[in-house]
Each structure stands twice: as C-alpha cells, then as structure tokens.
Short mmCIF file of C-alpha atoms and ligand atoms in Angstrom, two decimals:
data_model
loop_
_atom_site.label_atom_id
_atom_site.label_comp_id
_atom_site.label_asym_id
_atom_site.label_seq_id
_atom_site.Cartn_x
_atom_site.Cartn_y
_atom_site.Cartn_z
CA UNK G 989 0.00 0.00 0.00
CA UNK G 990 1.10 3.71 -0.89
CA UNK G 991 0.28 6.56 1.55
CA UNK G 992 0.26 10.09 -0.14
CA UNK G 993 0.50 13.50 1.86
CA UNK G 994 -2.87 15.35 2.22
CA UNK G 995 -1.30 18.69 1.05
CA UNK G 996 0.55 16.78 -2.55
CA UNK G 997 -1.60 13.48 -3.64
CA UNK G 998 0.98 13.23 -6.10
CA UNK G 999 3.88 12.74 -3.15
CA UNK G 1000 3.51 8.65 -2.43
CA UNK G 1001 5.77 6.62 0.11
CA UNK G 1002 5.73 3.35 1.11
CA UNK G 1003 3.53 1.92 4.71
CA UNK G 1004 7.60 1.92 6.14
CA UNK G 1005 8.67 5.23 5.23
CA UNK G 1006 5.37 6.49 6.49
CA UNK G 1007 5.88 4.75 9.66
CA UNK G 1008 9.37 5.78 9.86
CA UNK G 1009 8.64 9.65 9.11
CA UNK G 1010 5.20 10.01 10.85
CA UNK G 1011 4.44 12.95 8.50
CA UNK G 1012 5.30 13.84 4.96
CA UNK G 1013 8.43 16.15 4.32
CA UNK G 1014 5.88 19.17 3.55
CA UNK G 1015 3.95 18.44 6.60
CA UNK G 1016 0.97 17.07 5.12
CA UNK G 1017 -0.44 14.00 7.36
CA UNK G 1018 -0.19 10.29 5.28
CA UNK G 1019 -3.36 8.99 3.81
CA UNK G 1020 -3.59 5.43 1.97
CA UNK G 1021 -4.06 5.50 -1.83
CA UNK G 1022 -6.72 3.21 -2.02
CA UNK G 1023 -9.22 1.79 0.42
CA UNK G 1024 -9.66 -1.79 0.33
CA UNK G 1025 -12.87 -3.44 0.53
CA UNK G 1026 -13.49 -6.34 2.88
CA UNK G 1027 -14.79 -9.50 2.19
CA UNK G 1028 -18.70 -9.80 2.48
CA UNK G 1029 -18.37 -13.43 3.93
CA UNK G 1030 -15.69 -12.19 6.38
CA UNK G 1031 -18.74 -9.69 8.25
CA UNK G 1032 -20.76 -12.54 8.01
CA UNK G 1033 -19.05 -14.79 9.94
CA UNK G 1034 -17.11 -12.40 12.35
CA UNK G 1035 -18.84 -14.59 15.33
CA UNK G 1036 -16.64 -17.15 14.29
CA UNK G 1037 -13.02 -15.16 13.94
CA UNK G 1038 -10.54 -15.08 17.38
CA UNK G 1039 -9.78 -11.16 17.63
CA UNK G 1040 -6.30 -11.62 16.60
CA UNK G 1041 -7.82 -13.18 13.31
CA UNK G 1042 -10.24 -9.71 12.67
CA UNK G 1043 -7.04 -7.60 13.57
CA UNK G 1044 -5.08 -9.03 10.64
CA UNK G 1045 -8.03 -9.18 8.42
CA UNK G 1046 -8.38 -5.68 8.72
CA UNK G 1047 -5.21 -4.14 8.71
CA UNK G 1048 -3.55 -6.46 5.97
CA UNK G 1049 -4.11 -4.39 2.68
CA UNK G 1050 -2.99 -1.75 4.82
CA UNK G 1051 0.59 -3.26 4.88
CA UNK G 1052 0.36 -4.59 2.01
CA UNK G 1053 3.88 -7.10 1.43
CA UNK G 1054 6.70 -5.13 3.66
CA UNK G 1055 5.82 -7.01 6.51
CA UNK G 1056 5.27 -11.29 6.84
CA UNK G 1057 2.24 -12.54 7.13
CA UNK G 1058 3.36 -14.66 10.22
CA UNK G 1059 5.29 -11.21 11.60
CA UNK G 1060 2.19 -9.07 11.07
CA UNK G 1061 0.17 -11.78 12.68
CA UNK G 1062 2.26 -11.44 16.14
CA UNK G 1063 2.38 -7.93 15.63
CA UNK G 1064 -1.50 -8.11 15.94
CA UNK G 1065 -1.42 -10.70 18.29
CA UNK G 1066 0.50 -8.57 20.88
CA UNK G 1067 -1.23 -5.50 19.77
CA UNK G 1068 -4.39 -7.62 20.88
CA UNK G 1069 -3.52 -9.04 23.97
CA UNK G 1070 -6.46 -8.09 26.50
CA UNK G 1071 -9.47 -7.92 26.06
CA UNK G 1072 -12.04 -5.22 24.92
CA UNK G 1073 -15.46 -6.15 26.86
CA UNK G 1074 -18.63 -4.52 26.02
CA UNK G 1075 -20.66 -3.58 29.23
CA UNK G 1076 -24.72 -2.59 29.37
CA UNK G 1077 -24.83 1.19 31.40
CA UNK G 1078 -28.47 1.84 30.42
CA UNK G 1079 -31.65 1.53 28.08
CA UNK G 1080 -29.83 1.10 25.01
CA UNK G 1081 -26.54 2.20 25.64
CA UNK G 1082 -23.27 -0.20 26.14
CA UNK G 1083 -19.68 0.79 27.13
CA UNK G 1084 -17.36 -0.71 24.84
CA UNK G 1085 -14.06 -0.60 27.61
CA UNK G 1086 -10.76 0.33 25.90
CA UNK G 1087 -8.79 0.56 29.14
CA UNK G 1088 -8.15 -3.27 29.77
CA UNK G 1089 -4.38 -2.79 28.20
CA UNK G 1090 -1.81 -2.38 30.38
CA UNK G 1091 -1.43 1.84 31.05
CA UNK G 1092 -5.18 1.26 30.96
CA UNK G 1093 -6.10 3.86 28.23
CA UNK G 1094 -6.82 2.74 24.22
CA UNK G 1095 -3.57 4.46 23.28
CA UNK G 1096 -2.37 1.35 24.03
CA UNK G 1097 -3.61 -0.52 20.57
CA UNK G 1098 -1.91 2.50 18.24
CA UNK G 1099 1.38 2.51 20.77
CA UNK G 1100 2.02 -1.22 20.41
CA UNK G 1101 1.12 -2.11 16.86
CA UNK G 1102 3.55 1.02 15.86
CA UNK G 1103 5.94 -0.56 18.23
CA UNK G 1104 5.89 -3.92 16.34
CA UNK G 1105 5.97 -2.03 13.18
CA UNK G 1106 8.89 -0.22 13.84
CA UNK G 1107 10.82 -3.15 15.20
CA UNK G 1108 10.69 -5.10 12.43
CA UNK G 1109 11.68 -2.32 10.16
CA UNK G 1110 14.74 -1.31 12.57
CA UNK G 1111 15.68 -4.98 13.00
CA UNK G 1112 18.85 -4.83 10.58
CA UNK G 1113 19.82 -1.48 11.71
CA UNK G 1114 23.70 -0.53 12.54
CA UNK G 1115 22.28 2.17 15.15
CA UNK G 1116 19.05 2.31 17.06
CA UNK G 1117 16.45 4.94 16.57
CA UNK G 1118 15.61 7.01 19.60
CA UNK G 1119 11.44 7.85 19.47
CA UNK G 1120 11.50 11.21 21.02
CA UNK G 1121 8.07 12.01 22.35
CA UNK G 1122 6.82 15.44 24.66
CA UNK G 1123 3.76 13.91 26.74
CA UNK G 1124 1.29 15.48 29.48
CA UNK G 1125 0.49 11.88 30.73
CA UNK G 1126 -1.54 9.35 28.53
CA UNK G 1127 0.70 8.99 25.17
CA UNK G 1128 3.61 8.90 27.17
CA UNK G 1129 2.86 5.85 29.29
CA UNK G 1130 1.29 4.02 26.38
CA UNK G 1131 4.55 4.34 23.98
CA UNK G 1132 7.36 4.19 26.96
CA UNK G 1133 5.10 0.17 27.63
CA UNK G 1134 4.42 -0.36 23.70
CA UNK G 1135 8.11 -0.04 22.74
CA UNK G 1136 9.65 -1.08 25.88
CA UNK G 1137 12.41 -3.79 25.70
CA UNK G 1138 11.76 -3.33 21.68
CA UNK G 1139 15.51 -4.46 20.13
CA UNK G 1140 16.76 -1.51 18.12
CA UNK G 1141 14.36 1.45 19.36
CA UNK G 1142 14.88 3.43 22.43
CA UNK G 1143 12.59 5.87 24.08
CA UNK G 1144 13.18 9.69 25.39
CA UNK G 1145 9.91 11.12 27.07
CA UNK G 1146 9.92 14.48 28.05
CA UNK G 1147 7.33 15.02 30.75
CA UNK G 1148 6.41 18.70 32.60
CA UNK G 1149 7.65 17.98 36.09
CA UNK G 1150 4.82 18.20 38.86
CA UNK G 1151 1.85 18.44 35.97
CA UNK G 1152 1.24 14.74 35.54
CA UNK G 1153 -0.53 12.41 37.97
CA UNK G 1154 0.89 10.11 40.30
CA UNK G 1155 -0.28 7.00 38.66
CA UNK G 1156 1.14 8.31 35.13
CA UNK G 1157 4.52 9.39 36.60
CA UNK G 1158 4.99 6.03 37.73
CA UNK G 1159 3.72 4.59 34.24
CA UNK G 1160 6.39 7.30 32.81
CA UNK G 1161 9.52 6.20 35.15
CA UNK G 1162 9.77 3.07 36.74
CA UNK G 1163 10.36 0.79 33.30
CA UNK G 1164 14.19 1.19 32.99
CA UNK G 1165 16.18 -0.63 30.13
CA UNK G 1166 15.33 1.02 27.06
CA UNK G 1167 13.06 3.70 28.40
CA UNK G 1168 14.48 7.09 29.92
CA UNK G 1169 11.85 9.78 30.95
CA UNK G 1170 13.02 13.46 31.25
CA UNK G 1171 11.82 15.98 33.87
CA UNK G 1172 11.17 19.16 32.56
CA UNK G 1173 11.09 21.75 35.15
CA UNK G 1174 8.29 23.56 32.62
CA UNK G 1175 4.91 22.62 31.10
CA UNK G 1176 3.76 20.51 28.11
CA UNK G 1177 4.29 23.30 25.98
CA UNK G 1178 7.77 23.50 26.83
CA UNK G 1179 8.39 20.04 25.80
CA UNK G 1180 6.53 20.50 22.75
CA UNK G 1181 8.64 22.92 21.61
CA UNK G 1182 12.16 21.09 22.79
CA UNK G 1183 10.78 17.86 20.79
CA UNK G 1184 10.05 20.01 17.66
CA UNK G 1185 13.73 21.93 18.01
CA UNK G 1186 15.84 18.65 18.42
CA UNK G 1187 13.91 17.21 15.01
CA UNK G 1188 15.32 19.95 13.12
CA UNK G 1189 18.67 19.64 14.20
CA UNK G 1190 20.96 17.98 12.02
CA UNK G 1191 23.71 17.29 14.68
CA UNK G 1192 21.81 15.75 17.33
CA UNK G 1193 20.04 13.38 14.41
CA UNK G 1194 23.98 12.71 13.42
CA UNK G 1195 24.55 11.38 16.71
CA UNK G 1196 21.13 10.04 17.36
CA UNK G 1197 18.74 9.31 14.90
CA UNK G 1198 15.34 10.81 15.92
CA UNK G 1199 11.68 9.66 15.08
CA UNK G 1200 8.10 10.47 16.53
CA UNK G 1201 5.65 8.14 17.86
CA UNK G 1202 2.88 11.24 17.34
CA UNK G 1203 -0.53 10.29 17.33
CA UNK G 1204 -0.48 11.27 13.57
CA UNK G 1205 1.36 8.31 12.62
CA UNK G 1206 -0.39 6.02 10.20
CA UNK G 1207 0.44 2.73 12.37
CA UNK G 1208 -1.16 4.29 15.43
CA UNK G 1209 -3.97 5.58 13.76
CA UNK G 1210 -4.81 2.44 11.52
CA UNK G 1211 -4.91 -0.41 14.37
CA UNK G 1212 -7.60 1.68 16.01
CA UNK G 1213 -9.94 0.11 13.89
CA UNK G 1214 -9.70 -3.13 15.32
CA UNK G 1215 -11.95 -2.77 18.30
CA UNK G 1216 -14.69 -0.93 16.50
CA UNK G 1217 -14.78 -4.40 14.29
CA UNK G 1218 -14.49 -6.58 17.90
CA UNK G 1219 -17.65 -4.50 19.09
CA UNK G 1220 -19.37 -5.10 16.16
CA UNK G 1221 -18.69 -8.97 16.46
CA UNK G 1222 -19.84 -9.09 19.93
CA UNK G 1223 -23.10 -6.77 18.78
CA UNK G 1224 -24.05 -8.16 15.76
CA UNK G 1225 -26.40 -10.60 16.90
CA UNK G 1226 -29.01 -8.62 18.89
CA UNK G 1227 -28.06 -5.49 17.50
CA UNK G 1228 -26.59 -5.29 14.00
CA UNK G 1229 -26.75 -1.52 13.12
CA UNK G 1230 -25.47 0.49 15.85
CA UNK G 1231 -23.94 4.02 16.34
CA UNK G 1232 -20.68 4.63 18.15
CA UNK G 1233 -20.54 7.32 20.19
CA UNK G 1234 -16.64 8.46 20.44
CA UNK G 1235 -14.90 10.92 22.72
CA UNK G 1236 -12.66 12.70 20.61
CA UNK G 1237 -9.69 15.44 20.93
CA UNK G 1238 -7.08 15.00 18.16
CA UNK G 1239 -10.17 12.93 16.25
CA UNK G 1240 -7.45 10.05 15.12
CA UNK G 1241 -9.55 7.26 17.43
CA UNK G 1242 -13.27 8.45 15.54
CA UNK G 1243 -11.19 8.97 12.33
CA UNK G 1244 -10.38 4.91 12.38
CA UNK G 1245 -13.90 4.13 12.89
CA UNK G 1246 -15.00 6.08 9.92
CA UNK G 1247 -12.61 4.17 8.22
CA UNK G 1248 -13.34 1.23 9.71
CA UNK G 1249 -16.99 1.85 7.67
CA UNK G 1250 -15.35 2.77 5.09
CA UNK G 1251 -13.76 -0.32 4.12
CA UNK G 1252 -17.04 -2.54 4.93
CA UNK G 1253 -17.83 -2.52 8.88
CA UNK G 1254 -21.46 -1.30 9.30
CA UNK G 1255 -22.11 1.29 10.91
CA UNK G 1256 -25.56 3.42 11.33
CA UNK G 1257 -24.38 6.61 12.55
CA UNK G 1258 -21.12 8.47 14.47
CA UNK G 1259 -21.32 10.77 17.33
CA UNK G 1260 -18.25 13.20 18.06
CA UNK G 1261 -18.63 13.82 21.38
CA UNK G 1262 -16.55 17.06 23.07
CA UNK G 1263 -15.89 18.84 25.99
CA UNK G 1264 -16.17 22.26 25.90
CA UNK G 1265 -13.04 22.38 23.23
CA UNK G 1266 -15.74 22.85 20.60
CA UNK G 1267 -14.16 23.72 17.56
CA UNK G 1268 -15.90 20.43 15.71
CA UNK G 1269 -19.12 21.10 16.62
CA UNK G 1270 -18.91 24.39 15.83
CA UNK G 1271 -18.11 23.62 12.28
CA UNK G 1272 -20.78 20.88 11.70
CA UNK G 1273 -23.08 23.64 12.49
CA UNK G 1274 -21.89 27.05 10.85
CA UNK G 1275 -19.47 25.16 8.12
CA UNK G 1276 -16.60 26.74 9.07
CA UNK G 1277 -13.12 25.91 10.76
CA UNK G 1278 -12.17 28.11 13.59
CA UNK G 1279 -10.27 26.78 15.99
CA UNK G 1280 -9.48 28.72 19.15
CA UNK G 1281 -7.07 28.35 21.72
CA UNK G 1282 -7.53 24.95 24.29
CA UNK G 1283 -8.73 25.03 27.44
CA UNK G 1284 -8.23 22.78 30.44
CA UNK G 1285 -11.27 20.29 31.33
CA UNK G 1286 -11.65 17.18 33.56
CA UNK G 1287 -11.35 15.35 30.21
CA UNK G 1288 -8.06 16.68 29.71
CA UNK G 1289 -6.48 14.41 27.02
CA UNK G 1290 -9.37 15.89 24.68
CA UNK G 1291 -8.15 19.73 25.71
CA UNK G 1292 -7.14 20.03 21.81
CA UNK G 1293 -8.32 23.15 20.21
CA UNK G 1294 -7.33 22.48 15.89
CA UNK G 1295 -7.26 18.97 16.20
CA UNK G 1296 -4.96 17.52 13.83
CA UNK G 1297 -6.53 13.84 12.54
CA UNK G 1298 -10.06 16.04 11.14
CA UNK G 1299 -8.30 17.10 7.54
CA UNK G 1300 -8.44 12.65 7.02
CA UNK G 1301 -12.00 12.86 7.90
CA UNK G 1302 -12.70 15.01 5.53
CA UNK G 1303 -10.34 13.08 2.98
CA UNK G 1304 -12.36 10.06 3.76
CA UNK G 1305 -15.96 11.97 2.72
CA UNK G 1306 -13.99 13.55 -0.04
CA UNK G 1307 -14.76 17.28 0.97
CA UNK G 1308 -18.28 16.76 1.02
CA UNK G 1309 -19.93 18.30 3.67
CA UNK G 1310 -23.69 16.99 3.72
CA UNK G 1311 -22.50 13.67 3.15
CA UNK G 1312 -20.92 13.77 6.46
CA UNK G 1313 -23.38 15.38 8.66
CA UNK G 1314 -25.58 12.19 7.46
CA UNK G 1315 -23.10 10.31 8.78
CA UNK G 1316 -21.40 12.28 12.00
CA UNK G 1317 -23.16 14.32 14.66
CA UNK G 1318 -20.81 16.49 16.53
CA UNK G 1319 -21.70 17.93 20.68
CA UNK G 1320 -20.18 19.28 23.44
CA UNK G 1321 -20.07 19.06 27.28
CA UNK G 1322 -19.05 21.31 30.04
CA UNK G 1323 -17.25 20.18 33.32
CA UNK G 1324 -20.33 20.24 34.91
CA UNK G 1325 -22.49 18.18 32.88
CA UNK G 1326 -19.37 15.58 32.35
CA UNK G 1327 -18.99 15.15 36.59
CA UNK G 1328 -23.09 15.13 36.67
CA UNK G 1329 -23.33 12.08 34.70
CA UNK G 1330 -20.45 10.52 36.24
CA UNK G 1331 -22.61 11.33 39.47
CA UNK G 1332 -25.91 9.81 37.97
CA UNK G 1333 -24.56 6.76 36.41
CA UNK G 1334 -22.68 5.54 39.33
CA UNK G 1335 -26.00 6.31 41.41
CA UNK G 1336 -28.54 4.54 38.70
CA UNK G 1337 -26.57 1.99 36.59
CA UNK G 1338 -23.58 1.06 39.35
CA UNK G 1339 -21.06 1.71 36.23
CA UNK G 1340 -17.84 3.94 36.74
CA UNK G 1341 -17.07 6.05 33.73
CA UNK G 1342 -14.07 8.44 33.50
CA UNK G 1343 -14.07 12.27 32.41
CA UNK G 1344 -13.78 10.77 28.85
CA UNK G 1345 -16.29 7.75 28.50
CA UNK G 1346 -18.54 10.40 30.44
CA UNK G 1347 -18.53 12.77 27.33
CA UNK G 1348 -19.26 9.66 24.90
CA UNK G 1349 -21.78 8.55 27.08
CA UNK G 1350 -23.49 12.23 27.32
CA UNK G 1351 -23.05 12.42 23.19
CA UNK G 1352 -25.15 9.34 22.68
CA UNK G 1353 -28.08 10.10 25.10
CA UNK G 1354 -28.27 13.40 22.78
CA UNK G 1355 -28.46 11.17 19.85
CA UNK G 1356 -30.82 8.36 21.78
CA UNK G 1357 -33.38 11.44 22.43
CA UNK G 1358 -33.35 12.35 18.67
CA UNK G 1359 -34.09 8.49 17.50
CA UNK G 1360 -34.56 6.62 20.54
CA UNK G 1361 -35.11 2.85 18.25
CA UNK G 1362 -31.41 3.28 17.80
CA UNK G 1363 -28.81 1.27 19.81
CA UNK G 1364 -25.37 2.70 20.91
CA UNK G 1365 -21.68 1.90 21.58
CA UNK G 1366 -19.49 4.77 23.55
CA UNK G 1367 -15.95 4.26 23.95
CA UNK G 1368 -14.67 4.15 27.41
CA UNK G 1369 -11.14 5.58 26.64
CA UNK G 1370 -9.83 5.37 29.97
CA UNK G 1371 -10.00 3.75 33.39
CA UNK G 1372 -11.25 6.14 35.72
CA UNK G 1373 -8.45 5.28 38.33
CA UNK G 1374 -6.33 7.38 35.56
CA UNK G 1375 -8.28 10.47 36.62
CA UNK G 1376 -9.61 9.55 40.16
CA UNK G 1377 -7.98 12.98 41.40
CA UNK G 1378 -10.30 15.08 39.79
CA UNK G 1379 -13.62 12.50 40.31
CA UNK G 1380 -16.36 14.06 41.60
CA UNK G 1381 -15.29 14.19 45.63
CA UNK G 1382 -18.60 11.73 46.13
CA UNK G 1383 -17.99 8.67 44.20
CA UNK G 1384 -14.09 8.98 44.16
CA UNK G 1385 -13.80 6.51 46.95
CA UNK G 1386 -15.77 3.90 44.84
CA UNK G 1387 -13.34 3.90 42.21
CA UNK G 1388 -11.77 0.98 41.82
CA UNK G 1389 -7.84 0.22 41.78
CA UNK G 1390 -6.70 -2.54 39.27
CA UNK G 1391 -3.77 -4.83 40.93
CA UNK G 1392 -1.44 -4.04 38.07
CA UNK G 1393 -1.86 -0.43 39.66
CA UNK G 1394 -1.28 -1.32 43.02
CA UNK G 1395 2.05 -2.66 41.99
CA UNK G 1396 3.27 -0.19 40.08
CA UNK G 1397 2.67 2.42 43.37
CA UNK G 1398 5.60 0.53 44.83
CA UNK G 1399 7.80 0.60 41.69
CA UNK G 1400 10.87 3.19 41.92
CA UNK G 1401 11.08 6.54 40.21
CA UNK G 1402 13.96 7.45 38.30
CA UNK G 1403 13.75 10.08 35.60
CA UNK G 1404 16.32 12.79 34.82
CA UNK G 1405 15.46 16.63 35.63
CA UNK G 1406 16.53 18.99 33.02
CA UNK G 1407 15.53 22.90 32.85
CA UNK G 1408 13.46 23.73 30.06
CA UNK G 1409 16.00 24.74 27.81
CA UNK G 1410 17.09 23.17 24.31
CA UNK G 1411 20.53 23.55 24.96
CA UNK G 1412 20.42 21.48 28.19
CA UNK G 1413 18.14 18.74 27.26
CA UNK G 1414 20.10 18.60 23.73
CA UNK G 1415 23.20 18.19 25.95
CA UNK G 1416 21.97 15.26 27.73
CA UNK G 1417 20.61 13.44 24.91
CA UNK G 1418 23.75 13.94 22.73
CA UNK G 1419 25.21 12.00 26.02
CA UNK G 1420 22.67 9.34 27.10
CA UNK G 1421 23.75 5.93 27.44
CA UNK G 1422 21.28 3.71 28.22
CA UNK G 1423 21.31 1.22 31.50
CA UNK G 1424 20.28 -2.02 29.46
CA UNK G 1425 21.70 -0.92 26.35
CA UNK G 1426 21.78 -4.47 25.08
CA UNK G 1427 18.31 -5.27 24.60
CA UNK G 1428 19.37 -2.13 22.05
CA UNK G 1429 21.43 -3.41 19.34
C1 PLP N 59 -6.21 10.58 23.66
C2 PLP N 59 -7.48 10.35 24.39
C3 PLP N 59 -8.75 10.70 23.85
C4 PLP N 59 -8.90 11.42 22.55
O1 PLP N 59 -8.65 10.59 21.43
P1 PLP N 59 -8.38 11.24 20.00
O2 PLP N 59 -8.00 10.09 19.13
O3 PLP N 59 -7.26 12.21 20.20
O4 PLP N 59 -9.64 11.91 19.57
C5 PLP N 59 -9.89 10.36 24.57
N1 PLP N 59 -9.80 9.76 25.77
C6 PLP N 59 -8.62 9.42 26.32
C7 PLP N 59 -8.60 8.78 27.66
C8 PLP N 59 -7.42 9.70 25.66
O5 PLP N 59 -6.24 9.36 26.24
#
C-alpha cells in the first residue's frame, strides 16, 4: 500500500517510510491511496473469527507485502492481547471498555502495533532509533510500555515535572532498560517545543537518529480500527446496526472508525462527542473551521483546540460536507455536565465512567433522544483510576484500583530533571547511554 500526503496526492511513500517519518516532508499527514474493501463473507461470519484473526483481516491491505504474514500476525497478536469487553450502562446504551491494556487507556492498541511495526523495520539497523516524544500523561505511558524492551528502538519522554498524575509518573519512570523519561522543570508546551527543536537539528540526528511516535502516525492511527470491528462482532447478533458514540480530541480514534466503515464494517451513525473544546461542533453547524485556543477540562487528554486527525475525515468523505453530517453528529459538554453524569450513572446503573467515556456517554443520550429505536456503543477511553484525582469528591472513593496499579505504586522513580531549555536537554541526549543498552542493538 502507498500513503500520499494530504497537502501533494501526487507525493507517495511506502507503509515503512510512512511509519518511519510520521508525517510527509511538507507536513501534510499520510493517507492510503486506495481503500480496500473487505470480504462480504468475512462480516458474516465475524462470530466465528478469534480477535487476533479480525485484527489481521483488517489491517492487511494496509501493509500490504513489507511485513510477513506470520510477523504481522504477532504484531496483531500482541497489539491484541487483553481484552475489549462490552458492558450494558443503560436503556440502550453499552460501554465498549478500551482501558483493559496495560497503562489502561486505548492508546495502548496504536502505541504497540507502531511498536511492532517499527521493530521489524529497525531490525537490521547498525544504530538504534531514539522515538523522542513530549507527553502530558496518557501517550507517554502508552509508547514508553508499547516499545519497551523493543531491540533496536529506544525511548526519550519528556514530561512537565509536577503536571502529571501520580499514577502516570509512575507509568512514565519506573520501566528502565530502554526507556528514559526526562523531567522538565516547565509545562507541556515546553516540551513540545524542545521535541520540535531537536527534530530539526541535524547534529543531534547525526549522533542520534530521531523519530516520533505522534498520534499522527499512520500505524497508530490504523490499528484503532480493530476494536470498532471486535464490538461489532460481539453486537451483531441482537443489534446489528449500531452508532458509536466516540470521545474525541485530536479525532485520530473516531477517524479509524470512519474508516473502519469505510472499508465494509457497518455502521448506522457516528457521534463526536466534546468537551467544551468545541471547535468540531462548531463547524458541523456554521461550516466553518475556527479553531481557538484549548482550554483545560476534567477530560483533559481531549483539551485540543485544531485537532490535527479532522483534515483525514474530511479526505475520507472527499470534501463533502452533507455527506458527512448524514453520517457524524458532533456535541459538546461542560465540566459540569461531564462530573453530573459521572454522578448519575454511578448512582442509577452502578457503572464507573471516567471524564472521557462520560462525554461519549453524554453524546449518545443526545443522539438516543433524537431516534430513541437506535442502539449505541461509547468508547470508554480510559479507566477512571487514571483520573480519580479530579472524580467528583462523592464517588471517588468507589473507584476501583486494578492490581497491576497497586504494583506499580511501589515501583521506583527514576527520571532525569533537566531545565526547560534546548541547549540542556540537547546536551543530555547527545550523552545518554542507556542502562540495558543491550536489549538495544
Ligand atoms: C487521547 C485520548 C482521547 C482522545 O482521542 P483522540 O484520538 O485524540 O480523539 C480520549 N480519551 C482518552 C482517555 C485519551 O487518552
């Protein structure tokens, strides 16, 4: 398969150099030429297909012949390695839960099939490739676990010291071997802008070859689709034609769904469901694009104001705006509503939802009101122990702690503190040796 940049069609690379770049040369995010078309008898019998089994399915034409069959098959198969349970909440609503993965958010799918991907293409490499990544907590902890103890790939995260939570500073720190996690004494923004400095600079990259494990990256964004075809499997039965209801910041996990319809899954309807970082909403109802600055909700990994993964929807509906609002309604939520609903569904339904899942969930009763014979998935993003600091004060003491986070409470710290300065954090990367640096070369 050929990916082309959304601002020159006529620029085409292959899946690897798309993987290896993240984004094309002029900055223009990588789209596939063609979309493939699934096999009719392969929906049919979905039932009958081991998740591992729809995973490849799906994401084969995708690759295309630059990765094995068998190697793309245990790519998949430890992309796909918990489970993704769908749970009734109320009258015609179910939770499909993303968060079973182990830094219990669905960043984990994208982080490890990328991871996989990137392996095998690194795996004859003289020198490994550092993935350089600025996180505020989430995308972090998912890439430092997806690539960690990868052979040929190690991982710089820059972090703003004091701004994460306690749970992801642990999830950012305590792996070791192939994984170092830098302190900024500054805020995400800062590391932003360090990240985006070192990829320009030629002598670092001579001494350390640099990639990005953004969110933009066609093998994050691609495996997404996986679970939206694993709800549909469990679904199908008693309810074949359902809407998913998707929380969305930087729109890449509602962007694979729409492609997941695109290349045969059916699907009755999309919801796009905000907090109060509107700016997609806004344009489904006045047509145009105007993003404005972010600001900081409970649902903070969807604080993103021009979100970056919205110029593929509009590739995938090819510019035509009625033919998407038939297919995608777009809402917001304030604070207020999201902790309300948190409030009501623990009270009515005993189910726990997070800041994000509470959003979904608050999209599709919108949608349920306007055609209530309709039956609807939400994506749970998150587990809500991720965010139990900001949970409404009373139903944060019925939130319940995983064992896998229980352990990783006791696990050590050890990150490096740098000021927020390129010159400083260039310094220590043109000098980091790694502690394991076997499981490196
Ligand atoms: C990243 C994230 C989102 C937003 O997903 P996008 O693909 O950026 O729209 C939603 N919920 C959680 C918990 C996240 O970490």
């Amino acid at each position: 398969m050929q990916y082309y940049s959304l601002h020159n069609p006529e620029y085409k690379v292959s899946f690897e150099t798309a993987v290896t770049e993240g984004m094309a040369p002029d900055k223009g995010l990588y789209f596939p030429e063609t979309i493939p078309q699934l096999d009719a008898a392969f929906l049919e019998n979905i039932h009958q297909y081991s998740d591992q089994e729809i995973g490849y399915q799906v994401i084969k034409a995708f690759v295309g012949d630059e990765i094995p069959e068998d190697k793309l098959r245990e790519i998949v198969a430890a992309t796909l390695h918990f489970p993704f349970p769908i749970q009734k909440v109320s009258r015609a609503s179910y939770a499909l839960e993303l968060f079973h993965g182990p830094t219990l958010a669905f960043k984990d799918v994208g982080a490890r099939f990328m991871a996989g991907c990137l392996g095998h293409f690194r795996r004859n490499a003289k020198k490994p490739v550092t993935v350089l990544v600025a996180t505020s907590g989430d995308t972090g902890a998912a890439v430092a676990s997806g690539f960690y103890n990868v052979p040929g790939v190690e991982v710089v995260i820059l972090y703003p010291s004091r701004m994460v939570s306690t749970l992801q500073e642990k999830q950012l720190t305590s792996l070791g071997g192939n994984i170092q996690a830098l302190e900024v004494l500054g805020t995400f923004d800062d590391c932003q802008r360090i990240v985006k400095t070192a990829f320009l600079d030629q002598e670092l990259q001579a001494k350390r070859p640099l990639t990005s494990a953004n969110s933009i990256n066609v093998a994050r964004w691609l495996p997404q689709m996986f679970y939206y075809f694993i709800a549909y499997k469990q679904m199908k039965a008693a309810h074949p034609n359902i809407v998913f209801s998707v929380p969305s910041g930087n729109f890449g996990n509602i962007c694979a769904g729409m492609m997941a319809a695109a290349i045969g899954l059916p699907v009755a309807h999309f919801i796009a469901a905000t907090n109060v970082n509107d700016t997609i909403p806004r344009f489904m109802q006045s047509g145009k694009y105007e993003p404005g600055r972010a600001v900081p909700t409970l649902s903070n990994a969807m604080d993103v104001a021009d979100p970056s993964n919205f110029v593929r929807i509009l590739e995938l509906y090819g510019k035509n705006f009625p033919q998407l609002a038939a297919s995608m309604s777009s809402y917001s939520f304030n604070d207020k509503e999201t902790a309300r609903v948190m409030e009501r569904v623990w009270k009515e339904s005993h189910y726990m939802l997070d800041p994000h899942g509470a959003v979904g969930y608050l999209g599709l009763q919108k949608y349920l009101a306007e055609d209530p014979d309709i039956t609807g998935v939400f994506l749970e993003t998150a587990h809500p122990v991720k965010f139990e600091d900001t949970a409404p004060k009373n139903i944060r003491d019925d939130i319940h702690t995983p064992s896998k986070v229980m352990s990783l409470y006791g696990k050590e710290k050890s990150s490096i503190v740098v000021a927020a300065d390129y010159q400083v954090v260039k310094k220590t990367l043109m000098h980091l040796e790694f502690r394991n640096s076997e499981l490196s070369h």
